[in-house]
Amino acid sequence: SSSFDPISKMDSANSSTPLVPMAVESGAETTIKSPPPKPVAVKTPSSKSTHYKGVHPQSPKPVEDHSLINSFTLEQIETHIRSLNRTVQLPPAKLKQKCLEILKGLQTHQHGWVFNTPVDPVELSLPDYFEIIKHPMDLGTIQKRLESGSYKAIEDFAADTRLTFDNAMTYNQEGSVVHNMAKELKEKFVLDHEKLLNSLKEEENMRRKNERACTLCGCEKLLFEPPVFFCNGVNCASKRIRRNSHFYVGGNNQYYWCNQCYNELDEAAQIDMVDISIKKGDLKKKKNDEIHEESWVQCDSCERWIHQICGLFNARQNKELRTEYSCPQCTIDKRKQNGGIVSCSSSKKSPMAAELPHTILSQRLEEHVRHKVEERCNAIAKEKSETEKVSLEKAKKFINMGGPVTIRQVTSTDRKLEVRDRMKRRYAHKNYPEEFPFRCKCIVVFQNLDGVDVLLFALYVYEHGHNNPAPNTKTVYISYLDSVHFMRPRKMRTFIYHEILICYLDYAREKGFSTAHIWACPPLKGDDYIFYAKPEDQKTPKDARLRQWYMDMLIECQRRDIVGKVTNMYDLYFSNESLDATAVPYLEGDYFPGEAENIIKELEEGGGKKNGNGGKKSKKKRNSGTGSSSKSKSKKSTRGGTRSASMDDELEDLSPPPTEPIPTRSFKDGGRDEVMIKLGETIQPMKESFIVAFLNWAQAKEEDLVVPKEIMEYREKNPTAKKKSGAITPDVTPDSITSRKRDIDGNIIREKNGVHDSNKKADPSAPLDSDGKPVKIIDDDLEEMDCEFFNNRQAFLNLCRG
């Protein structure tokens, strides 16, 4: 399941929690880049409490060769410095206040009434208005956008305001009353806008004169989001530990207990966690009131202090004060004195996202997205050229796509999901599998912003091949998806993420996968799936909006004939009385495995009766402690439908299994399965969140490819949008691999049914590295790709949390 819109930014230094925005891989370490976060007003001490000096002046050291700054061109360094200028990067509240001041001046002007409401072509008898004006705008609409926080920068507000008056001047002839009114108000706006920018620049200059402020961003303290701790106690597992309350920590600071759960622990009993066993006496008491501050570094050239994140200083590479550090401004000065030549000691280029390994899947996704983005930008430029009567080349310059987008696959590993005990015992008579193997793949998306590759999006998918036992055969699961809203332009974010999913489903059907399962489930408020500490102005979508986001993507898949019928788990499995729980796919991280185990436990213990609120309360408490199937309660259902992001995706059933034999169930004799009845009642009110899409693979059944009438009409009108059905390629599915032998160069030898395939010729269109040599493209279905940061979504989340 997923958080639809959506990075979090890792600490560039050694602080324990991240600032709000992003992380970039740099060799074995991590360096950071992002606009400075909004500082929190706190009393500043007379001296900096956290600092880092690059090197002692008495002992000269070599220049730092791991800094991103040293690998930048002069233009990239200057761009980075400009990106830290807070003159036009205002906090949401201040942006709203400053822009409303200008807007009120326009609305209360003697001509303002003309532009305060949208133009009504019917009332004003203007039948050709929308033929001439393609993008209507008015001051009232601008006010609504300001008050709702839609504008993220002053320039966005300014562009809409200018559009309001430009539209009036375009539609009304020069010299007419309305044209003159619009011209007068536009001139007033230009003056007010310029005055605002000058006042902000003056404020910025005053901040930078403060000796205790960072000379790059002009701020004093940059504070991290407070760390979030979740209780590991039995009674309130996965619940947040309240801010400013006491709690207990143990197991290398990985496990936490609230005060109440700590008091209930047995002094003599051993506490068994996933990777460690501890006792109550080993736990240390702490208070949840920590505030972490971004660390500082002193430039060894100018001796000015700057935030480590502003200077792109990587303390993890310089723990023993081994190297000299120069701030971005000093680096510029040294380069100019040296004629723009980079010294040998600092010419080593830091690895960027494009240098991460290429795979067949990532190569396909990247090429597809690049092509679609180019198509989209050309379409926008053409429309702008026609509506604003400017040349196509000039229109293209207005479309700022930001930096290039890089898509990489960082993990591809074989995993096994073990069936839980009660499920295994209950359906043993049907030879239900003990485990389900699958292939876990993680896709990440970077965009180069101000010279640095920023991680914006991550996607985990689980693939169950054609040799996988039923009911998981030929099934893909869109497990977790998360992102942050720093993509430029922001309006391209949904388009690109949708195209990634569309291309992946197209890839999956060509591989012979028949169904795709999606659990459209937003995280709880304050929780995260993959990226930690998202920007405060990034909203978490509600259930309905997230479902629609996925459905919009799947409708586009239907238009392109990638997907056929789209339904949900309830209608497909639970409404069919002839099916039992063995027909429902058993997927890692899904709602079904954990909730089915809970229901079977109730049936075994005789607690399946609906006997009032007490039973519901216990269900909620028990369910909140489940990892992958952990949900908050839905308003309309007994159990909830929101995935918890605080625990690993595995349910720890702490109650002992029953000692008495399980009585024979009527469903074994052909009766209705009680698990299906109870689970169906639970998910029925939220069934639309459990999406099942039938893929148009080579052997798809006709009934699985039925689509709505409007989709068929679209395909007829747009025949080029239709895809050809893919073919099964068993030689590239994980289940068909019989050997992982390697040749003399270390490449995996393909073997199909025990027969070695002939070597394929190098692809002349394959990407080239910086030396012009063909880049090796890894077959992600054959070769294991293991990355400790992305092995699972919790690993990266923990890394960001520090």
Tab-separated table of N, CA and C in Angstrom, residues 394-463:
chain	number	residue	atom	x	y	z
A	394	LYS	N	10.375	29.791	-27.954
A	394	LYS	CA	10.235	30.657	-26.780
A	394	LYS	C	9.322	30.009	-25.748
A	395	ALA	N	8.282	29.333	-26.208
A	395	ALA	CA	7.357	28.666	-25.287
A	395	ALA	C	8.062	27.543	-24.537
A	396	LYS	N	8.971	26.826	-25.231
A	396	LYS	CA	9.697	25.726	-24.585
A	396	LYS	C	10.599	26.234	-23.468
A	397	LYS	N	11.134	27.449	-23.634
A	397	LYS	CA	12.027	28.008	-22.611
A	397	LYS	C	11.280	28.302	-21.309
A	398	PHE	N	9.976	28.548	-21.421
A	398	PHE	CA	9.189	28.847	-20.221
A	398	PHE	C	8.894	27.585	-19.412
A	399	ILE	N	9.045	26.422	-20.031
A	399	ILE	CA	8.759	25.162	-19.345
A	399	ILE	C	10.026	24.694	-18.647
A	400	ASN	N	10.104	24.963	-17.382
A	400	ASN	CA	11.284	24.592	-16.604
A	400	ASN	C	11.098	23.188	-16.042
A	401	MET	N	11.728	22.212	-16.677
A	401	MET	CA	11.581	20.825	-16.255
A	401	MET	C	12.538	20.484	-15.124
A	402	GLY	N	13.289	21.457	-14.629
A	402	GLY	CA	14.268	21.148	-13.592
A	402	GLY	C	15.397	20.355	-14.202
A	403	GLY	N	16.079	19.558	-13.393
A	403	GLY	CA	17.168	18.746	-13.901
A	403	GLY	C	16.674	17.420	-14.448
A	404	PRO	N	17.579	16.648	-15.028
A	404	PRO	CA	17.195	15.340	-15.575
A	404	PRO	C	16.730	14.382	-14.494
A	405	VAL	N	15.828	13.489	-14.878
A	405	VAL	CA	15.292	12.476	-13.969
A	405	VAL	C	16.041	11.169	-14.194
A	406	THR	N	16.511	10.567	-13.111
A	406	THR	CA	17.233	9.288	-13.173
A	406	THR	C	16.439	8.237	-12.416
A	407	ILE	N	16.213	7.093	-13.052
A	407	ILE	CA	15.471	5.993	-12.427
A	407	ILE	C	16.408	4.792	-12.306
A	408	ARG	N	16.505	4.263	-11.110
A	408	ARG	CA	17.382	3.119	-10.877
A	408	ARG	C	16.684	2.062	-10.017
A	409	GLN	N	17.117	0.830	-10.214
A	409	GLN	CA	16.663	-0.273	-9.374
A	409	GLN	C	17.781	-0.568	-8.382
A	410	VAL	N	17.481	-0.539	-7.092
A	410	VAL	CA	18.525	-0.686	-6.084
A	410	VAL	C	18.488	-2.030	-5.363
A	411	THR	N	17.394	-2.757	-5.480
A	411	THR	CA	17.354	-4.112	-4.914
A	411	THR	C	16.586	-5.045	-5.857
A	412	SER	N	17.009	-6.291	-5.850
A	412	SER	CA	16.293	-7.358	-6.545
A	412	SER	C	16.734	-8.645	-5.874
A	413	THR	N	15.948	-9.108	-4.931
A	413	THR	CA	16.335	-10.260	-4.120
A	413	THR	C	15.191	-11.251	-4.005
A	414	ASP	N	15.569	-12.516	-3.871
A	414	ASP	CA	14.573	-13.559	-3.644
A	414	ASP	C	14.229	-13.604	-2.162
A	415	ARG	N	12.956	-13.602	-1.866
A	415	ARG	CA	12.479	-13.647	-0.484
A	415	ARG	C	11.479	-14.795	-0.347
A	416	LYS	N	11.174	-15.126	0.893
A	416	LYS	CA	10.146	-16.125	1.168
A	416	LYS	C	9.231	-15.606	2.267
A	417	LEU	N	7.951	-15.722	2.037
A	417	LEU	CA	6.959	-15.360	3.049
A	417	LEU	C	6.426	-16.638	3.662
A	418	GLU	N	6.722	-16.846	4.933
A	418	GLU	CA	6.241	-18.044	5.610
A	418	GLU	C	4.778	-17.859	6.024
A	419	VAL	N	3.998	-18.889	5.790
A	419	VAL	CA	2.584	-18.860	6.184
A	419	VAL	C	2.513	-18.982	7.698
A	420	ARG	N	1.673	-18.173	8.312
A	420	ARG	CA	1.577	-18.175	9.771
A	420	ARG	C	0.908	-19.450	10.281
A	421	ASP	N	1.226	-19.772	11.535
A	421	ASP	CA	0.899	-21.090	12.085
A	421	ASP	C	-0.574	-21.449	11.993
A	422	ARG	N	-1.435	-20.544	12.421
A	422	ARG	CA	-2.860	-20.878	12.468
A	422	ARG	C	-3.434	-21.075	11.072
A	423	MET	N	-3.016	-20.260	10.136
A	423	MET	CA	-3.459	-20.411	8.752
A	423	MET	C	-2.985	-21.751	8.198
A	424	LYS	N	-1.768	-22.115	8.524
A	424	LYS	CA	-1.179	-23.359	8.032
A	424	LYS	C	-1.943	-24.571	8.589
A	425	ARG	N	-2.249	-24.523	9.893
A	425	ARG	CA	-2.943	-25.659	10.514
A	425	ARG	C	-4.380	-25.780	10.021
A	426	ARG	N	-5.056	-24.666	9.890
A	426	ARG	CA	-6.478	-24.697	9.533
A	426	ARG	C	-6.692	-25.277	8.132
A	427	TYR	N	-5.766	-24.984	7.216
A	427	TYR	CA	-5.971	-25.416	5.835
A	427	TYR	C	-4.960	-26.475	5.401
A	428	ALA	N	-4.416	-27.211	6.377
A	428	ALA	CA	-3.457	-28.272	6.060
A	428	ALA	C	-4.096	-29.367	5.211
A	429	HIS	N	-5.395	-29.631	5.404
A	429	HIS	CA	-6.067	-30.683	4.642
A	429	HIS	C	-6.162	-30.357	3.157
A	430	LYS	N	-5.933	-29.073	2.809
A	430	LYS	CA	-5.972	-28.676	1.397
A	430	LYS	C	-4.569	-28.521	0.815
A	431	ASN	N	-3.571	-29.056	1.582
A	431	ASN	CA	-2.165	-28.951	1.158
A	431	ASN	C	-1.750	-27.507	0.908
A	432	TYR	N	-2.207	-26.626	1.811
A	432	TYR	CA	-1.864	-25.205	1.673
A	432	TYR	C	-0.352	-25.052	1.840
A	433	PRO	N	0.295	-24.240	1.000
A	433	PRO	CA	1.761	-24.100	1.061
A	433	PRO	C	2.238	-23.588	2.419
A	434	GLU	N	3.448	-23.978	2.778
A	434	GLU	CA	4.046	-23.484	4.012
A	434	GLU	C	4.733	-22.150	3.803
A	435	GLU	N	5.064	-21.828	2.561
A	435	GLU	CA	5.729	-20.560	2.265
A	435	GLU	C	5.465	-20.169	0.820
A	436	PHE	N	5.646	-18.871	0.554
A	436	PHE	CA	5.480	-18.349	-0.801
A	436	PHE	C	6.746	-17.579	-1.181
A	437	PRO	N	7.529	-18.080	-2.134
A	437	PRO	CA	8.707	-17.325	-2.578
A	437	PRO	C	8.287	-16.160	-3.463
A	438	PHE	N	9.044	-15.090	-3.429
A	438	PHE	CA	8.762	-13.957	-4.297
A	438	PHE	C	10.046	-13.165	-4.538
A	439	ARG	N	10.002	-12.307	-5.523
A	439	ARG	CA	11.135	-11.449	-5.872
A	439	ARG	C	10.799	-10.033	-5.437
A	440	CYS	N	11.632	-9.478	-4.557
A	440	CYS	CA	11.432	-8.100	-4.076
A	440	CYS	C	12.293	-7.154	-4.884
A	441	LYS	N	11.665	-6.125	-5.447
A	441	LYS	CA	12.385	-5.124	-6.237
A	441	LYS	C	12.065	-3.729	-5.713
A	442	CYS	N	13.087	-2.912	-5.658
A	442	CYS	CA	12.897	-1.515	-5.224
A	442	CYS	C	13.364	-0.575	-6.329
A	443	ILE	N	12.484	0.320	-6.724
A	443	ILE	CA	12.763	1.319	-7.757
A	443	ILE	C	12.843	2.691	-7.092
A	444	VAL	N	13.869	3.471	-7.408
A	444	VAL	CA	14.002	4.821	-6.854
A	444	VAL	C	14.145	5.829	-7.990
A	445	VAL	N	13.705	7.051	-7.730
A	445	VAL	CA	13.730	8.114	-8.732
A	445	VAL	C	14.472	9.321	-8.165
A	446	PHE	N	15.450	9.793	-8.922
A	446	PHE	CA	16.188	11.000	-8.563
A	446	PHE	C	15.899	12.090	-9.588
A	447	GLN	N	16.014	13.335	-9.137
A	447	GLN	CA	16.052	14.454	-10.075
A	447	GLN	C	17.200	15.360	-9.682
A	448	ASN	N	17.945	15.813	-10.668
A	448	ASN	CA	19.075	16.692	-10.394
A	448	ASN	C	18.562	18.107	-10.157
A	449	LEU	N	18.659	18.558	-8.906
A	449	LEU	CA	18.203	19.889	-8.519
A	449	LEU	C	19.401	20.687	-8.016
A	450	ASP	N	19.684	21.791	-8.694
A	450	ASP	CA	20.800	22.659	-8.304
A	450	ASP	C	22.109	21.886	-8.225
A	451	GLY	N	22.311	20.944	-9.141
A	451	GLY	CA	23.570	20.230	-9.219
A	451	GLY	C	23.655	18.971	-8.392
A	452	VAL	N	22.616	18.658	-7.614
A	452	VAL	CA	22.647	17.478	-6.739
A	452	VAL	C	21.479	16.566	-7.071
A	453	ASP	N	21.743	15.268	-7.114
A	453	ASP	CA	20.680	14.296	-7.364
A	453	ASP	C	19.862	14.103	-6.091
A	454	VAL	N	18.595	14.440	-6.175
A	454	VAL	CA	17.702	14.386	-5.020
A	454	VAL	C	16.777	13.170	-5.160
A	455	LEU	N	16.751	12.353	-4.137
A	455	LEU	CA	15.878	11.179	-4.135
A	455	LEU	C	14.451	11.622	-3.820
A	456	LEU	N	13.544	11.393	-4.769
A	456	LEU	CA	12.181	11.923	-4.667
A	456	LEU	C	11.099	10.857	-4.518
A	457	PHE	N	11.399	9.625	-4.905
A	457	PHE	CA	10.338	8.626	-5.032
A	457	PHE	C	10.936	7.243	-4.841
A	458	ALA	N	10.216	6.370	-4.165
A	458	ALA	CA	10.641	4.977	-4.009
A	458	ALA	C	9.431	4.068	-4.115
A	459	LEU	N	9.627	2.915	-4.720
A	459	LEU	CA	8.546	1.966	-4.964
A	459	LEU	C	9.060	0.551	-4.701
A	460	TYR	N	8.319	-0.206	-3.898
A	460	TYR	CA	8.623	-1.618	-3.664
A	460	TYR	C	7.560	-2.470	-4.338
A	461	VAL	N	8.005	-3.445	-5.129
A	461	VAL	CA	7.078	-4.385	-5.766
A	461	VAL	C	7.527	-5.809	-5.436
A	462	TYR	N	6.553	-6.702	-5.275
A	462	TYR	CA	6.819	-8.114	-4.998
A	462	TYR	C	6.252	-8.932	-6.157
A	463	GLU	N	7.111	-9.766	-6.760
A	463	GLU	CA	6.702	-10.553	-7.922
A	463	GLU	C	6.641	-12.042	-7.573
